[in-house]
mmCIF file with all atom_site columns, C-alpha atoms in Angstrom:
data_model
loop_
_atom_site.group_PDB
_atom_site.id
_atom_site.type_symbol
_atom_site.label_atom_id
_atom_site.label_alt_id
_atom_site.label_comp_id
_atom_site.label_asym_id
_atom_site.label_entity_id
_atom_site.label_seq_id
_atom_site.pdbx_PDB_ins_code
_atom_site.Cartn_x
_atom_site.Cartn_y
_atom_site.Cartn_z
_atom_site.occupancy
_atom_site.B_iso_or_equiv
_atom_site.pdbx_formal_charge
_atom_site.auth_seq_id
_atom_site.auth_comp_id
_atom_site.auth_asym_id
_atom_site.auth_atom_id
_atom_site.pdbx_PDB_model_num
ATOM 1   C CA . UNK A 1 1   ? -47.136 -48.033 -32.514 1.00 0.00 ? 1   UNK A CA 1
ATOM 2   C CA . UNK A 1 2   ? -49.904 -45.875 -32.763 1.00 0.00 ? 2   UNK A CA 1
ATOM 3   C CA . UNK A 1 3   ? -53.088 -45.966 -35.151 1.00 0.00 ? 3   UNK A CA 1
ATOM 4   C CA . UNK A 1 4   ? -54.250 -44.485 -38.522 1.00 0.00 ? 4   UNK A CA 1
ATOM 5   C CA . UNK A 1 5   ? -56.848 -42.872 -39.006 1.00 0.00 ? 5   UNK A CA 1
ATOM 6   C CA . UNK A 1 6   ? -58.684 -43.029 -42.651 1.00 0.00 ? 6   UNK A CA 1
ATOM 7   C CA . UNK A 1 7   ? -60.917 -40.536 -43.844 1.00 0.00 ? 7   UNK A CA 1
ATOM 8   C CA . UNK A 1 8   ? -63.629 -40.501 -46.593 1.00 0.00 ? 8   UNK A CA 1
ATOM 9   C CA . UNK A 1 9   ? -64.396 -36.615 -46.410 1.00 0.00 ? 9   UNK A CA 1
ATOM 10  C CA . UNK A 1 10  ? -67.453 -35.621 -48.167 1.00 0.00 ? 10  UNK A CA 1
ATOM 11  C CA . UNK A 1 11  ? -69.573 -32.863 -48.472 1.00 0.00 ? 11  UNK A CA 1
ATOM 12  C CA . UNK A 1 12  ? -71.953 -33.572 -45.780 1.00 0.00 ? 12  UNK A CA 1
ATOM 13  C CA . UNK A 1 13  ? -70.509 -36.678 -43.890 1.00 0.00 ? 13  UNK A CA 1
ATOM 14  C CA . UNK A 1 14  ? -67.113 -37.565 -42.899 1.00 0.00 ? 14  UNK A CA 1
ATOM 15  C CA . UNK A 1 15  ? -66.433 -41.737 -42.968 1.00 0.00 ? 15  UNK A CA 1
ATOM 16  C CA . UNK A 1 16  ? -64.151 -43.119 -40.567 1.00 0.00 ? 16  UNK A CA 1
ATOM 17  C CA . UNK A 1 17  ? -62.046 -46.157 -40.508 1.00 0.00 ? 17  UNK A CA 1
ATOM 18  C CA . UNK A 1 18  ? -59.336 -47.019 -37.909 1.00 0.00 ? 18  UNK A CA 1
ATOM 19  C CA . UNK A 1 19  ? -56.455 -49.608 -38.151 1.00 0.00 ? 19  UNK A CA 1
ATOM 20  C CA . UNK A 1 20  ? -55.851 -52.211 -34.910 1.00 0.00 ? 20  UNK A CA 1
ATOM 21  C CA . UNK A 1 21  ? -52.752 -50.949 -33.028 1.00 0.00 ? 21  UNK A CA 1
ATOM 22  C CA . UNK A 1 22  ? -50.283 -53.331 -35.270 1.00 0.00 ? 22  UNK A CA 1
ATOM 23  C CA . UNK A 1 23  ? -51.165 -51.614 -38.763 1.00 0.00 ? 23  UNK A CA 1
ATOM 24  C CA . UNK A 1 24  ? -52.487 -55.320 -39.804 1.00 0.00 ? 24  UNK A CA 1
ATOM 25  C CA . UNK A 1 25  ? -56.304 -54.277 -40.393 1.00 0.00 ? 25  UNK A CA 1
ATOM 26  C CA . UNK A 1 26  ? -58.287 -51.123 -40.934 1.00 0.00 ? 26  UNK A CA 1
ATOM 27  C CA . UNK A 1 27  ? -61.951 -51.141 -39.778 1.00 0.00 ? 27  UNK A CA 1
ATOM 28  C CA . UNK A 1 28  ? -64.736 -48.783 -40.859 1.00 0.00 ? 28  UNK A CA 1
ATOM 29  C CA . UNK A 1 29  ? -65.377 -46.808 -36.926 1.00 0.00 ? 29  UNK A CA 1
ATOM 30  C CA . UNK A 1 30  ? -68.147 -44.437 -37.401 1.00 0.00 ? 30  UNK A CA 1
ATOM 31  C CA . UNK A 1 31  ? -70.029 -41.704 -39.795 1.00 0.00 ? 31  UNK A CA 1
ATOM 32  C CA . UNK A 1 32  ? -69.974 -38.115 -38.484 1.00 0.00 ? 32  UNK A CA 1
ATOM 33  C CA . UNK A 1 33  ? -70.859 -35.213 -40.414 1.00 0.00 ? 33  UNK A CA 1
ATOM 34  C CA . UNK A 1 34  ? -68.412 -32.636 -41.473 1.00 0.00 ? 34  UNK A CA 1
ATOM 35  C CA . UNK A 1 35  ? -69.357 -30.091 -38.755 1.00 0.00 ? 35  UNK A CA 1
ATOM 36  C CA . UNK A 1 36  ? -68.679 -32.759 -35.991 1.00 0.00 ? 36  UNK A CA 1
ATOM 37  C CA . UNK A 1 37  ? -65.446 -33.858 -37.710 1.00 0.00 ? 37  UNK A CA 1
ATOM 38  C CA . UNK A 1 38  ? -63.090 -31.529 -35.038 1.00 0.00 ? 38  UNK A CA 1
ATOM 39  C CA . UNK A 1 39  ? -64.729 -32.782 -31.909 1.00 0.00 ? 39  UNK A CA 1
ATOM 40  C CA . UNK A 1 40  ? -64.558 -35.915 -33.278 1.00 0.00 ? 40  UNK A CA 1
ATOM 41  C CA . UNK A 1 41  ? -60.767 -36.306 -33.982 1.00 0.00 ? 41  UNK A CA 1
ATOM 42  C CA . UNK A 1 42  ? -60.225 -34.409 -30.618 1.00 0.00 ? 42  UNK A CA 1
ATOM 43  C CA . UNK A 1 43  ? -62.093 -37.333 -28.706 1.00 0.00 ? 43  UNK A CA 1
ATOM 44  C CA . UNK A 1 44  ? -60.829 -40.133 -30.461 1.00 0.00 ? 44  UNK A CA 1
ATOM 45  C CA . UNK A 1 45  ? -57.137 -39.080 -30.332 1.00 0.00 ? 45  UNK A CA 1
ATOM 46  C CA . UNK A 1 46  ? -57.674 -38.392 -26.035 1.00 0.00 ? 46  UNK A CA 1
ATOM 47  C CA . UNK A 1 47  ? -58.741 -41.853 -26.003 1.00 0.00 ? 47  UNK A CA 1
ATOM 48  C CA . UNK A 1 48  ? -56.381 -43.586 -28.491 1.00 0.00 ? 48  UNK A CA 1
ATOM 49  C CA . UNK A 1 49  ? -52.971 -43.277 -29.585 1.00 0.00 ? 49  UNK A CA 1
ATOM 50  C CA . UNK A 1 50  ? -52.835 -42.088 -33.225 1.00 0.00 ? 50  UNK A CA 1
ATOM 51  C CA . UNK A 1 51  ? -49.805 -41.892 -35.245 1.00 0.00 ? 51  UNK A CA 1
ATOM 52  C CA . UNK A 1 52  ? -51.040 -41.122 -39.335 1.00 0.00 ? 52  UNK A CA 1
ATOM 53  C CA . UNK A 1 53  ? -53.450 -40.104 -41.224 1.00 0.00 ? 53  UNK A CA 1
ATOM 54  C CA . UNK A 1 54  ? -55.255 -41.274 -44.838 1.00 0.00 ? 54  UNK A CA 1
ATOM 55  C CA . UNK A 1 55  ? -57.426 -39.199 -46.386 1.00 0.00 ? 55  UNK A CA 1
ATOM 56  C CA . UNK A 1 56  ? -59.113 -40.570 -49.904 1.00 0.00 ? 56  UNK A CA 1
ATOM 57  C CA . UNK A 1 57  ? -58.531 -38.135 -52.558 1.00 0.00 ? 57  UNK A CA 1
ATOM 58  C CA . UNK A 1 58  ? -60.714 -38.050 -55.502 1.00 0.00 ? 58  UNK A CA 1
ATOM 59  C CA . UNK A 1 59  ? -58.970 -37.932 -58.485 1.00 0.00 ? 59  UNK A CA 1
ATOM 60  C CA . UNK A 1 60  ? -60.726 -38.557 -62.271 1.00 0.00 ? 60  UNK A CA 1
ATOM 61  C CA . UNK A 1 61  ? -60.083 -41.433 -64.137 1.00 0.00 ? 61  UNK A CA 1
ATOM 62  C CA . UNK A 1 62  ? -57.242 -38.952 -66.215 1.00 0.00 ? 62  UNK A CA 1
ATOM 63  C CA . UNK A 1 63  ? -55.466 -39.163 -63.008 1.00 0.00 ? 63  UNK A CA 1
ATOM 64  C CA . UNK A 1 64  ? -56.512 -35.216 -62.461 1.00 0.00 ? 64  UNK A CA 1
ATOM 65  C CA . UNK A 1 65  ? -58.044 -34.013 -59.383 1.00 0.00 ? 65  UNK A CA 1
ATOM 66  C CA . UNK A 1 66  ? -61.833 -34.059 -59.291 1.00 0.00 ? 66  UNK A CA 1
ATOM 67  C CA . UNK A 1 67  ? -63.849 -30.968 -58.208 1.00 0.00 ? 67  UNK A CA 1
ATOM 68  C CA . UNK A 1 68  ? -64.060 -32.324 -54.687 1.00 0.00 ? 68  UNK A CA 1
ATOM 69  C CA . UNK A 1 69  ? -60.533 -31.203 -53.422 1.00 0.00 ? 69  UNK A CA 1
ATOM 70  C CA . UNK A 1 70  ? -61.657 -27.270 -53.372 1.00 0.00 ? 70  UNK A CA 1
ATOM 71  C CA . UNK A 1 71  ? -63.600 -28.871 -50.071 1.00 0.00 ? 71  UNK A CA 1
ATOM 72  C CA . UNK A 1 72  ? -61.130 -31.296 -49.156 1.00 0.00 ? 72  UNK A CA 1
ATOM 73  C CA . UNK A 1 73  ? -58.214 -29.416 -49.459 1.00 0.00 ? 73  UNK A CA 1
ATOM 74  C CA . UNK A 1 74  ? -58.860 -26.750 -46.854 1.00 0.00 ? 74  UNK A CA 1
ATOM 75  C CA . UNK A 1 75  ? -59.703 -29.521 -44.337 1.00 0.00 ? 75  UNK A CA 1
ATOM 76  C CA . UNK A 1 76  ? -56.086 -30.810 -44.874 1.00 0.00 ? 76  UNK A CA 1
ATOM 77  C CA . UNK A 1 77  ? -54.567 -27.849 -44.860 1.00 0.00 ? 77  UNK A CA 1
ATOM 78  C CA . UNK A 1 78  ? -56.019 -27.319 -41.441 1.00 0.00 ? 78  UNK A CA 1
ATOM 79  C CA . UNK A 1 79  ? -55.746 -30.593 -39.788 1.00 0.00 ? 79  UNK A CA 1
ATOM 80  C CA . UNK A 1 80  ? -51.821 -30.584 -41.249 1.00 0.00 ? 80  UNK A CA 1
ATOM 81  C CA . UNK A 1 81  ? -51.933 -27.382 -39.274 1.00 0.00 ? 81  UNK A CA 1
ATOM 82  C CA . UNK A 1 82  ? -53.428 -28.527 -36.411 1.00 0.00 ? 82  UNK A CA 1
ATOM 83  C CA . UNK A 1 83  ? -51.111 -31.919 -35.866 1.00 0.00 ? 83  UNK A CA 1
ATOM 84  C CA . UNK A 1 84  ? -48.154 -31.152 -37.388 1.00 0.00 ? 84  UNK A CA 1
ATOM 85  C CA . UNK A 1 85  ? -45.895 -34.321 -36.325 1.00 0.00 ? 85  UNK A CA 1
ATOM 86  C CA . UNK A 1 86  ? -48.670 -36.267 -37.705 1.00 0.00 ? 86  UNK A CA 1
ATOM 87  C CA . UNK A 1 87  ? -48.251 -36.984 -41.091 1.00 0.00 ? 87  UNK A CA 1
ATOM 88  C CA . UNK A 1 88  ? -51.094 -36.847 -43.544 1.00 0.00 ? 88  UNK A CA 1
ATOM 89  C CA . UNK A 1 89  ? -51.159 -39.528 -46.521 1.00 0.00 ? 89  UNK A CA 1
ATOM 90  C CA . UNK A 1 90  ? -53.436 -39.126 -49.374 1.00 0.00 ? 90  UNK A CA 1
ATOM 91  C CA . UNK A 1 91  ? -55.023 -41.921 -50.844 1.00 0.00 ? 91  UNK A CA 1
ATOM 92  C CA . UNK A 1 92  ? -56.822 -42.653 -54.355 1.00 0.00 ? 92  UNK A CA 1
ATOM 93  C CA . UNK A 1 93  ? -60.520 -42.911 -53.739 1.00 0.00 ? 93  UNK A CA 1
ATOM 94  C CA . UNK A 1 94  ? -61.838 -43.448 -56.487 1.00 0.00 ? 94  UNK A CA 1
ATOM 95  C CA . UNK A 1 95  ? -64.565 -46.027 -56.700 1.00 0.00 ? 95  UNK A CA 1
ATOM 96  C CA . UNK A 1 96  ? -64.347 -46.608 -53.258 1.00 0.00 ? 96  UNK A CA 1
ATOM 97  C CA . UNK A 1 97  ? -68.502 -46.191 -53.012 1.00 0.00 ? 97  UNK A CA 1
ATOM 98  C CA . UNK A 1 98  ? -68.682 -48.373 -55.427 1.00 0.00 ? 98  UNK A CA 1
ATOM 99  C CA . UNK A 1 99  ? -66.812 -51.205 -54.230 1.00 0.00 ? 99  UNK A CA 1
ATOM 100 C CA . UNK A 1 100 ? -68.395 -50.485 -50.651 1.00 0.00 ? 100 UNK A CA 1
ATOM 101 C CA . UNK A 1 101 ? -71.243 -51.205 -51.947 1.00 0.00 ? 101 UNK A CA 1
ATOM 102 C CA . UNK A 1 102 ? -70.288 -54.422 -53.710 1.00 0.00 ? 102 UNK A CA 1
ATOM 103 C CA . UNK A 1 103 ? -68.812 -55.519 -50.763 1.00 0.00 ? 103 UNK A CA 1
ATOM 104 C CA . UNK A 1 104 ? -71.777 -54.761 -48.432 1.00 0.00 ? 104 UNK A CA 1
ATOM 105 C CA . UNK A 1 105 ? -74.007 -56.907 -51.523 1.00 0.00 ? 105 UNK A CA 1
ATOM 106 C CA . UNK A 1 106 ? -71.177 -59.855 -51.340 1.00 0.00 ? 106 UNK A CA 1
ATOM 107 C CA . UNK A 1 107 ? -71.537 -59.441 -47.458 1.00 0.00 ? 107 UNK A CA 1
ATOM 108 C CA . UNK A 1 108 ? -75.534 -60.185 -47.239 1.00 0.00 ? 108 UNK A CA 1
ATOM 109 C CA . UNK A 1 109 ? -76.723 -56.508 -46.024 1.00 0.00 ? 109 UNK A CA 1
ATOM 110 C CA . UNK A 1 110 ? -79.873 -56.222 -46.726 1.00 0.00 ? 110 UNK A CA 1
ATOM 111 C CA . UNK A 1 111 ? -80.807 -53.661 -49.248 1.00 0.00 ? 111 UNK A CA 1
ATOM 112 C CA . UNK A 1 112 ? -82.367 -50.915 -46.379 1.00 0.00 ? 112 UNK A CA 1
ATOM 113 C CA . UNK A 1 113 ? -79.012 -51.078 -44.699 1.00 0.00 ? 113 UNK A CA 1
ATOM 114 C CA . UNK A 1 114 ? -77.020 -50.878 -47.891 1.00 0.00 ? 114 UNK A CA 1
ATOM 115 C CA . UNK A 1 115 ? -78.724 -47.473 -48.623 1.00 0.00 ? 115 UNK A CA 1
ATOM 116 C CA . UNK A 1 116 ? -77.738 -46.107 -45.315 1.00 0.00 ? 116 UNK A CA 1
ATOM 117 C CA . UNK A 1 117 ? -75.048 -43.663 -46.606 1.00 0.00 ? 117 UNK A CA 1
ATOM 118 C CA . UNK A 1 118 ? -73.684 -43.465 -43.559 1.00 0.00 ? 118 UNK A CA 1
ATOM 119 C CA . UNK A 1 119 ? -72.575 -47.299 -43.867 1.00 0.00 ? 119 UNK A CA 1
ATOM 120 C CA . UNK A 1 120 ? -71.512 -46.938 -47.332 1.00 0.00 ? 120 UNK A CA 1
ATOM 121 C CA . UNK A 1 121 ? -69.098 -43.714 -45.890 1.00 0.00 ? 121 UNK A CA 1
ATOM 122 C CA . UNK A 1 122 ? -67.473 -45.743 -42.991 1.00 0.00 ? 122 UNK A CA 1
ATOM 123 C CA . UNK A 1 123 ? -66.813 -48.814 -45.037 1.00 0.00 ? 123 UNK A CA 1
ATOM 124 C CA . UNK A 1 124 ? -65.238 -46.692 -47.757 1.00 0.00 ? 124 UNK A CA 1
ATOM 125 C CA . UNK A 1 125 ? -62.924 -44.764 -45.451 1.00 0.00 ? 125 UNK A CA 1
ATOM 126 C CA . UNK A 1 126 ? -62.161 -48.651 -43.985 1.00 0.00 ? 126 UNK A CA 1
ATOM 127 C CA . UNK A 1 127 ? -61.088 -49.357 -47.792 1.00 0.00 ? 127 UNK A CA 1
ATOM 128 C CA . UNK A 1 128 ? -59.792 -46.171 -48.598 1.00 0.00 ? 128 UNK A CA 1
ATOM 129 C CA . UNK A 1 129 ? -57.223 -47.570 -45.581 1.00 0.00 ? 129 UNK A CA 1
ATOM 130 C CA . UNK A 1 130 ? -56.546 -50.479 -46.739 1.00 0.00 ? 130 UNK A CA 1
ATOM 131 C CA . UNK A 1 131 ? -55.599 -49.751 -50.048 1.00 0.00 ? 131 UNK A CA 1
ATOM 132 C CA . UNK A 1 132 ? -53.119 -47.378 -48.205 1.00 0.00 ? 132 UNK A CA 1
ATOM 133 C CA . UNK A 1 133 ? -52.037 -49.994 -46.078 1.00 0.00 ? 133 UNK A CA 1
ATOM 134 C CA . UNK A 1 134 ? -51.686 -52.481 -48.611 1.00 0.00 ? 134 UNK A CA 1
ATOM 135 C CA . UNK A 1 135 ? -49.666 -49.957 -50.698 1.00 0.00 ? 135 UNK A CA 1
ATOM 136 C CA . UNK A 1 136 ? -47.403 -49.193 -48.215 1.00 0.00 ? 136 UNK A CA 1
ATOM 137 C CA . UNK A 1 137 ? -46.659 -52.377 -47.267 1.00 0.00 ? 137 UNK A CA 1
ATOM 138 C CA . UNK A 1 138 ? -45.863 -53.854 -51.311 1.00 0.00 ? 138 UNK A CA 1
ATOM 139 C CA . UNK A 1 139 ? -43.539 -50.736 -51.189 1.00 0.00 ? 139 UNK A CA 1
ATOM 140 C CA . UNK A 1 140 ? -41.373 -51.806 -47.914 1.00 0.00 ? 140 UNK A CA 1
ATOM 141 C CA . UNK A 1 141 ? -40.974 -54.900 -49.846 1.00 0.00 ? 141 UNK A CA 1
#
C-alpha cells in the first residue's frame, strides 16, 4: 500500500503532509513554494511509493467555493493530468490555519516558530490529511 500525499496549496507556498505506509497517520513533510511544487512531487514519488492524493479545498462557510480555487484548480487539473491512475481527493480546508495554529499553541512552540508560515503550511496540509483520513475511514464503517 502506497502513501498519500496532502496538499495545502497556496498562493505562494505549497504545505506538505505524508501518511506512514499503512494509512494510520499523516505527518506534516515539508513547505515548498508553488514554483518548486513539480520537482518536488517528481522527487518524492522516485523515492516513495505514492498511491492518492488530498488536496484542501477552500470552500466559504455557505459551503461555496472561495476565490482560491481559480489558483487551485488549474494545479489539479494538471497534476490529474499528469498521474492519471492516481486519484485526487479534495478535502475541506477550511480553518485548517487556524487550528494549526492552535495546535502548534497547545503543542508549546514558541511564538517565533509559530509565525513561521512555512510551519503553519505543513502542519495544515498534515490536518488537511487527516481529516481525509479520518473521513474515509467513518465511511468504510
Amino acid at each position: 500500500m502506497g502513501r498519500i500525499i496532502g496538499i495545502d496549496y497556496g498562493t505562494k507556498r505549497v504545505g506538505l503532509a505524508v501518511t506512514d505506509p499503512l494509512r494510520i497517520i499523516a505527518s506534516p513533510l515539508e513547505t515548498v513554494s508553488v514554483h518548486q511544487l513539480e520537482a518536488w512531487i517528481d522527487k518524492y514519488m522516485e523515492a516513495e511509493e505514492v498511491d492518492e492524493f488530498v488536496i484542501g479545498y477552500p470552500v466559504k462557510v455557505n459551503n461555496k467555493p472561495s476565490e482560491s480555487v481559480k489558483v487551485i484548480d488549474p494545479f489539479i487539473r494538471k497534476l490529474r493530468k499528469r498521474f492519471p491512475e492516481k486519484p485526487v481527493h479534495l478535502a475541506d480546508e477550511r480553518f485548517t490555519s487556524r487550528i494549526a495554529s492552535r495546535a502548534m499553541i497547545e503543542g508549546g512552540l514558541k511564538r517565533k516558530k509559530r509565525q513561521d508560515k512555512t510551519i503553519v503550511d505543513k502542519v495544515s496540509a498534515a490536518l488537511i490529511l487527516e481529516s481525509w483520513l479520518e473521513k474515509e475511514k467513518n465511511t468504510k464503517r
